[in-house]
PDB file of C-alpha atoms in Angstrom:
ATOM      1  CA  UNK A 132       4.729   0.302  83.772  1.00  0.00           C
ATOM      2  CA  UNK A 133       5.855  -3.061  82.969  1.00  0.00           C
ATOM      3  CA  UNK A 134       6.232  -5.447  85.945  1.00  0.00           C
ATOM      4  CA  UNK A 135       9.253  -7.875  84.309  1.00  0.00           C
ATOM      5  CA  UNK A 136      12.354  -6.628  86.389  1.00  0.00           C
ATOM      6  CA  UNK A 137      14.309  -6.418  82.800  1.00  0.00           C
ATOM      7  CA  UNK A 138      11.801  -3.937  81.744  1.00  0.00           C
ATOM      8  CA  UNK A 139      11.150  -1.749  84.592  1.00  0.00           C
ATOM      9  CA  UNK A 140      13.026   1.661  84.330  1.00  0.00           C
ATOM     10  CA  UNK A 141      12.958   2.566  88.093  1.00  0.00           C
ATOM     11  CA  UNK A 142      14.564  -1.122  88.977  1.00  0.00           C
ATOM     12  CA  UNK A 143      12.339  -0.810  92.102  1.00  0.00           C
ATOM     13  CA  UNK A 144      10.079  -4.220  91.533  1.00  0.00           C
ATOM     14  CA  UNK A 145       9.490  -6.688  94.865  1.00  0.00           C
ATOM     15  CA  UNK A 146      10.724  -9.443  91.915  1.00  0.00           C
ATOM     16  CA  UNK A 147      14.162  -7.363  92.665  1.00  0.00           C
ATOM     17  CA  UNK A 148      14.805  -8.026  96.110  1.00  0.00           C
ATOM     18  CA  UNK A 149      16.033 -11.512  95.132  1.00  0.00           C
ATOM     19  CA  UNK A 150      18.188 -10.233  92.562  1.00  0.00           C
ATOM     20  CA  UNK A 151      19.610  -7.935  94.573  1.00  0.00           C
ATOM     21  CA  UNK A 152      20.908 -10.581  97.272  1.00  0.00           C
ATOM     22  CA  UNK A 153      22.456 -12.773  95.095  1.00  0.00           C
ATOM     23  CA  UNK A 154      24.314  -9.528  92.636  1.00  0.00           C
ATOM     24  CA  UNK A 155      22.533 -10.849  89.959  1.00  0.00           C
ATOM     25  CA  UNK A 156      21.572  -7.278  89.277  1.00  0.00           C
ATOM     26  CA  UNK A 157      24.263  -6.589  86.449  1.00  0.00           C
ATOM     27  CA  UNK A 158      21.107  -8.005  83.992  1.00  0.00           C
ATOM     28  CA  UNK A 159      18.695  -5.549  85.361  1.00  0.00           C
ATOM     29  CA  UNK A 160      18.367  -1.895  86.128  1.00  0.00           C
ATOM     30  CA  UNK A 161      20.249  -0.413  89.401  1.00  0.00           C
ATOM     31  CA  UNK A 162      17.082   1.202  91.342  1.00  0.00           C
ATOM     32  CA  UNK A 163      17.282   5.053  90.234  1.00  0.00           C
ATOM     33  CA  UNK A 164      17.678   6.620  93.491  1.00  0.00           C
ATOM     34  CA  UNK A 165      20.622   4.466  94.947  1.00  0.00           C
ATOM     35  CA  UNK A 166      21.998   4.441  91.795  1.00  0.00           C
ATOM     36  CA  UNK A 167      22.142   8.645  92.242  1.00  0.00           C
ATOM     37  CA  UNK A 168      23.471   8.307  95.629  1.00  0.00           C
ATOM     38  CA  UNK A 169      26.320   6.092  94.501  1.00  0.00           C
ATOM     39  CA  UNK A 170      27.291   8.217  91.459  1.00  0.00           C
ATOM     40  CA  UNK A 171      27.234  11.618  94.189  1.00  0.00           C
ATOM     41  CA  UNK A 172      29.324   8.995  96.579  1.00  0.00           C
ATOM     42  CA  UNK A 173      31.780   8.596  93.835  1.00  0.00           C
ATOM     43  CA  UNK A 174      32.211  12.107  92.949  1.00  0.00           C
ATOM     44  CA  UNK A 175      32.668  13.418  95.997  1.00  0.00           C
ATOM     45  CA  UNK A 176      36.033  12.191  95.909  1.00  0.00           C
ATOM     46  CA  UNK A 177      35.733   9.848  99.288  1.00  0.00           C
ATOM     47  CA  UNK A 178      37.444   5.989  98.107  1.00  0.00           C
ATOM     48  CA  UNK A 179      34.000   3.856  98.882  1.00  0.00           C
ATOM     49  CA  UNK A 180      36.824   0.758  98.573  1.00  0.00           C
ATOM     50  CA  UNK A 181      37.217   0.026 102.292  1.00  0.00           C
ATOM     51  CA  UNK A 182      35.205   2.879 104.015  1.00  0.00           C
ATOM     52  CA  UNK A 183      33.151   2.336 106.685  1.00  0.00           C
ATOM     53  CA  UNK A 184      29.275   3.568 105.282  1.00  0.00           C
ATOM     54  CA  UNK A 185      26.456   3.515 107.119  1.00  0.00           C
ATOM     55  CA  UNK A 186      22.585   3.560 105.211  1.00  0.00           C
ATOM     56  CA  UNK A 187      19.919   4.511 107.769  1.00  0.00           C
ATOM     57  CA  UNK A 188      16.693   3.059 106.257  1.00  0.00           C
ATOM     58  CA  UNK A 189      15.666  -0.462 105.066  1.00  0.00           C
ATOM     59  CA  UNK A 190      13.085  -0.083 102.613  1.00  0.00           C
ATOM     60  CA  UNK A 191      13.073  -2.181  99.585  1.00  0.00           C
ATOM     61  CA  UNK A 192      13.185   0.933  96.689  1.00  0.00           C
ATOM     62  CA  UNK A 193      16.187   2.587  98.801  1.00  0.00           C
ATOM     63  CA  UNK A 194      17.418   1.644 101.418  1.00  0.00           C
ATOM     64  CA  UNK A 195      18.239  -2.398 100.846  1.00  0.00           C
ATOM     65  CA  UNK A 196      19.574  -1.749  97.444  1.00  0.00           C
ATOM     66  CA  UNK A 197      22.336   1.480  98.657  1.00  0.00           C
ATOM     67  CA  UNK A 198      23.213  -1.028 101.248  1.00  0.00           C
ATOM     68  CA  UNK A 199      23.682  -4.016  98.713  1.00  0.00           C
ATOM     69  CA  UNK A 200      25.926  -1.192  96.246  1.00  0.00           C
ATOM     70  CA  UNK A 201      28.139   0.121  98.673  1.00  0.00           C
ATOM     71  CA  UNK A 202      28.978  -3.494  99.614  1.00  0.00           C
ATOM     72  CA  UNK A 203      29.582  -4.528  96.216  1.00  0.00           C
ATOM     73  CA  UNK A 204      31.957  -1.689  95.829  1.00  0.00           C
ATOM     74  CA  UNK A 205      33.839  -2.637  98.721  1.00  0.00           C
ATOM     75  CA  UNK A 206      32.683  -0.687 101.389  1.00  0.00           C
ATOM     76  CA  UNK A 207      31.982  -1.973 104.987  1.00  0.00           C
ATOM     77  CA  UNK A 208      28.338  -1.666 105.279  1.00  0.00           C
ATOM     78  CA  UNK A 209      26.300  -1.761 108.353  1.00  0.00           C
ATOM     79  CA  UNK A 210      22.070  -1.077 107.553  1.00  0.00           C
ATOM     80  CA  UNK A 211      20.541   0.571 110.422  1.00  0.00           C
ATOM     81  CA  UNK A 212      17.101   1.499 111.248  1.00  0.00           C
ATOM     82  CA  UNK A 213      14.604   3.425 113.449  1.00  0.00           C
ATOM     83  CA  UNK A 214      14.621   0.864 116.243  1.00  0.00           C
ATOM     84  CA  UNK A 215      18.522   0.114 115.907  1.00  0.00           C
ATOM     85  CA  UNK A 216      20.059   0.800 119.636  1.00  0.00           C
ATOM     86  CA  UNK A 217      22.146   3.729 120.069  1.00  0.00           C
ATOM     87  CA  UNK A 218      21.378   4.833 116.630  1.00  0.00           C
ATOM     88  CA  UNK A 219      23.859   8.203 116.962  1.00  0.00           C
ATOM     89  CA  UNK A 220      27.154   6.310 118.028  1.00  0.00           C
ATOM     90  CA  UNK A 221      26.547   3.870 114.903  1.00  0.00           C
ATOM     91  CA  UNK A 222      25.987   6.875 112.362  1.00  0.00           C
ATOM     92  CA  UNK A 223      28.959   8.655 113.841  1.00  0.00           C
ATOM     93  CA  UNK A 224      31.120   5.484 113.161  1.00  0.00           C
ATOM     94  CA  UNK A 225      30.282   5.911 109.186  1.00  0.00           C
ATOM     95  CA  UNK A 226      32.554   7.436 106.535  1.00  0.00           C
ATOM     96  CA  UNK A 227      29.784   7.006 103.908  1.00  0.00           C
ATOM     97  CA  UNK A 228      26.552   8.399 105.922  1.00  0.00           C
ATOM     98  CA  UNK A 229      22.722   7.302 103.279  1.00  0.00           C
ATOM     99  CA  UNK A 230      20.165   8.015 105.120  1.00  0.00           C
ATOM    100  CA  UNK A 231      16.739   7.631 104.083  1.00  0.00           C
ATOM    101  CA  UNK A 232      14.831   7.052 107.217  1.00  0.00           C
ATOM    102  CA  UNK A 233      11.628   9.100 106.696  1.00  0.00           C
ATOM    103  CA  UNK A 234      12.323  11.837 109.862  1.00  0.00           C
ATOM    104  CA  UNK A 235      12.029  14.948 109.112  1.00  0.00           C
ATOM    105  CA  UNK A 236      15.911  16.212 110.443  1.00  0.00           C
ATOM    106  CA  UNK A 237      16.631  13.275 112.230  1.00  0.00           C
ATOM    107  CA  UNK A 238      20.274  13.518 112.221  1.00  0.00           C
ATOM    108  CA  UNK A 239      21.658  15.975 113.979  1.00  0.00           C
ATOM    109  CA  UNK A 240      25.666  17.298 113.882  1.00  0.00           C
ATOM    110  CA  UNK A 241      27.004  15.396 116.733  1.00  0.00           C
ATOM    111  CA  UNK A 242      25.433  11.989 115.020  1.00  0.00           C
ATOM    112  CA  UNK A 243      27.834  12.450 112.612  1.00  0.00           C
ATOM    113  CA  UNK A 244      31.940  11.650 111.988  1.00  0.00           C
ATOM    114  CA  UNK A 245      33.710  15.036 110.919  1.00  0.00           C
ATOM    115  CA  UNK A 246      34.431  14.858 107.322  1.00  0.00           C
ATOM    116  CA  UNK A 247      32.161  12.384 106.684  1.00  0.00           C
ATOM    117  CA  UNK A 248      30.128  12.448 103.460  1.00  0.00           C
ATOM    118  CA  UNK A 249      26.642  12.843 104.253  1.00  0.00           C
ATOM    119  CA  UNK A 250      23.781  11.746 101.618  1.00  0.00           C
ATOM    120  CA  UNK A 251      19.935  12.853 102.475  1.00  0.00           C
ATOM    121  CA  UNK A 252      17.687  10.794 100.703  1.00  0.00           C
ATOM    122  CA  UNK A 253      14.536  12.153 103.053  1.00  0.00           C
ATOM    123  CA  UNK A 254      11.938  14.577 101.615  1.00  0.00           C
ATOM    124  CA  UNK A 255       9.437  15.811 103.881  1.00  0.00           C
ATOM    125  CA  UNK A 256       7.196  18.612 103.615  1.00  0.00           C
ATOM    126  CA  UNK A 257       6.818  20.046 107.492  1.00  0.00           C
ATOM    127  CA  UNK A 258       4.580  23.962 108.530  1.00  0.00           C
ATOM    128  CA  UNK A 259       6.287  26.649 107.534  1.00  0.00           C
ATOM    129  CA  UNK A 260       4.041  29.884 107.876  1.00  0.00           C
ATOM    130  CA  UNK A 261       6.405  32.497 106.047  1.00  0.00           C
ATOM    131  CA  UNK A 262       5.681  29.946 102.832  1.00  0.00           C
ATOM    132  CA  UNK A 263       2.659  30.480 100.588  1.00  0.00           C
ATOM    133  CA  UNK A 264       1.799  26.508 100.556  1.00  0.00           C
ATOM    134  CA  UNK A 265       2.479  26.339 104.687  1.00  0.00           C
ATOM    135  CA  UNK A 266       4.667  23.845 104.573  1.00  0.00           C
ATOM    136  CA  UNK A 267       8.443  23.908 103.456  1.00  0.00           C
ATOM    137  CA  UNK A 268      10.971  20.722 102.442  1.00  0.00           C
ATOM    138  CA  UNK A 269      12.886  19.169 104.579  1.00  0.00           C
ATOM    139  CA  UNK A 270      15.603  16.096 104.595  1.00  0.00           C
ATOM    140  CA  UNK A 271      16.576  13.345 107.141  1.00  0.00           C
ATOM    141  CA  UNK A 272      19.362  15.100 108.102  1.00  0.00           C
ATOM    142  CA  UNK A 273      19.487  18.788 109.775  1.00  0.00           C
ATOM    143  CA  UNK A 274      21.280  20.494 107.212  1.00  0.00           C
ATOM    144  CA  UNK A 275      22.303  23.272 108.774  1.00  0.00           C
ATOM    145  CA  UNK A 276      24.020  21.440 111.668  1.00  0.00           C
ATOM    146  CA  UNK A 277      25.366  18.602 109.663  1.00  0.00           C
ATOM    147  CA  UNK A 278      27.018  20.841 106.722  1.00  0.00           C
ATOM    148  CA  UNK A 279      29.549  22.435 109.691  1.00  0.00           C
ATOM    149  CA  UNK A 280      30.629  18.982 109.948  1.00  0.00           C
ATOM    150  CA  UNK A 281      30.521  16.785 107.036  1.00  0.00           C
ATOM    151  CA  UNK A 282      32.734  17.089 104.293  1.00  0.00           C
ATOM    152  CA  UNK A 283      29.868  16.609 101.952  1.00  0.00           C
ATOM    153  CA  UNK A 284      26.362  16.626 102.166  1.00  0.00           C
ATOM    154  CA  UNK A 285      23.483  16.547  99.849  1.00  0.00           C
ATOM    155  CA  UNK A 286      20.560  19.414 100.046  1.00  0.00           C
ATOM    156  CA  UNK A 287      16.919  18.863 100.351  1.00  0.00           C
ATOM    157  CA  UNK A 288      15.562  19.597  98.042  1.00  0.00           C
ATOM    158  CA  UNK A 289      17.972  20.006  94.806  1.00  0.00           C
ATOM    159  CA  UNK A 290      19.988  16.975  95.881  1.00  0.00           C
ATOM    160  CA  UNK A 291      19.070  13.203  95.542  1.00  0.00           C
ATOM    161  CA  UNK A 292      16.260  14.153  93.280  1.00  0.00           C
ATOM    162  CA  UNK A 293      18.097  14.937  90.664  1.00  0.00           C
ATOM    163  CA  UNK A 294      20.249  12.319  90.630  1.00  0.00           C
ATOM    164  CA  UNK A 295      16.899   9.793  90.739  1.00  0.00           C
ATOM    165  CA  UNK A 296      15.696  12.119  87.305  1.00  0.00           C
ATOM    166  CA  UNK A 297      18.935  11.674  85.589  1.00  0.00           C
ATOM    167  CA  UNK A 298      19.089   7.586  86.442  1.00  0.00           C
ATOM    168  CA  UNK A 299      15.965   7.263  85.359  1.00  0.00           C
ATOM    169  CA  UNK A 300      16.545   8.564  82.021  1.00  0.00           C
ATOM    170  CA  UNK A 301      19.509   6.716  82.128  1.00  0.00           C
ATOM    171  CA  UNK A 302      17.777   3.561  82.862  1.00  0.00           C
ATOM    172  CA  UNK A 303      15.585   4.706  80.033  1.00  0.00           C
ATOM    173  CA  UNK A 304      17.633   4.747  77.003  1.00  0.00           C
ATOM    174  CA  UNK A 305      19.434   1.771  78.368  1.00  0.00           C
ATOM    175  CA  UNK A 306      15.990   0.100  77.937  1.00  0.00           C
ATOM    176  CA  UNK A 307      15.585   1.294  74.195  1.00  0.00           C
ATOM    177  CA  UNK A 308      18.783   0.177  73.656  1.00  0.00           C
ATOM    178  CA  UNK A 309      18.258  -3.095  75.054  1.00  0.00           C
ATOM    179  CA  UNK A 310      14.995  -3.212  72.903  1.00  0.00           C
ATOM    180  CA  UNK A 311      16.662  -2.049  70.108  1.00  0.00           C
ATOM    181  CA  UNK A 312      19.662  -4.826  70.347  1.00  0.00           C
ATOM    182  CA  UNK A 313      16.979  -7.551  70.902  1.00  0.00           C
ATOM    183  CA  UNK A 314      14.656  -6.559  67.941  1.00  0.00           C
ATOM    184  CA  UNK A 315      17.737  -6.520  65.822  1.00  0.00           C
ATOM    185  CA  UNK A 316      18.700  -9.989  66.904  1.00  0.00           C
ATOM    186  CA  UNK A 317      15.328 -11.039  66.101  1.00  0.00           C
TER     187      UNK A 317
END
């Protein structure tokens, strides 16, 4: 996979971080996964333009770049993470809940405002003995709490996943036609 950030599909390089910060990134691909979340975000039908969203996570390939797309669609983003201090009361402040925290079920119902919309980014494979493998899939977010709450919340799996597939075949023919336009040019 090429490492130029014009060239690489997922939009996940370290060479992205500092186009990122400065919204440079219209040049460049949106990182695949975000890029899902957002489009989900959108059609659930929730204005992002002045909502108060919350992304639990901080990585570079996630959570960073949801944070940096919700802002530049005019939401009022706060980034949170593992060691952020009373981590429930901050989540339950959030219109717009990302959370991609790497724990399996982390957030729990009363972690969360009702009617919020609630995207699980986490995928995490924890014992499960009535499953032939032993193990089962699992988000950030307790599902089965959070779904009495939230007005709408991504599964795991069969939610954010497919999202990241269809950006990244997105990304993917925007590349050939990028490639295309420039060999033309040529």
């Amino acid at each position: 996979m090429p490492s130029h950030p014009k060239k690489t599909w997922m939009g996940s390089t370290t060479k992205m971080l500092a186009v990122w910060l400065t919204e440079s990134w219209k040049a460049f691909f949106v990182p695949c996964t975000p890029r899902g979340c957002l489009e989900l975000i959108k059609r659930s039908g929730v204005p992002i333009v002045g909502a108060r969203a919350v992304v639990l996570g901080r990585s570079k390939i996630v959570g960073s770049p949801m944070s940096s797309l919700l802002l530049w669609n005019h939401a009022t983003v706060t980034t949170c993470h593992s060691k952020t201090k009373d981590l429930p009361s901050v989540c339950r402040e959030a219109d717009i809940l990302v959370v991609a925290i790497g724990r399996p079920r982390m957030v729990k119902a009363d972690w969360v405002k009702p009617g919020a919309v609630v995207i699980d980014c986490g995928i995490n494979a924890i014992p499960d003995a009535t499953r032939s493998s032993g193990t089962r899939l699992v988000g950030d977010v307790d599902f089965d709490e959070v779904k009495k709450v939230a007005s709408y919340i991504t599964p795991v799996p069969e939610g954010v996943g497919p999202m990241t597939v269809a950006m990244l075949i997105s990304n993917t023919v925007d590349s050939a036609k990028r490639c295309l336009k420039a060999s033309v040019k040529q």
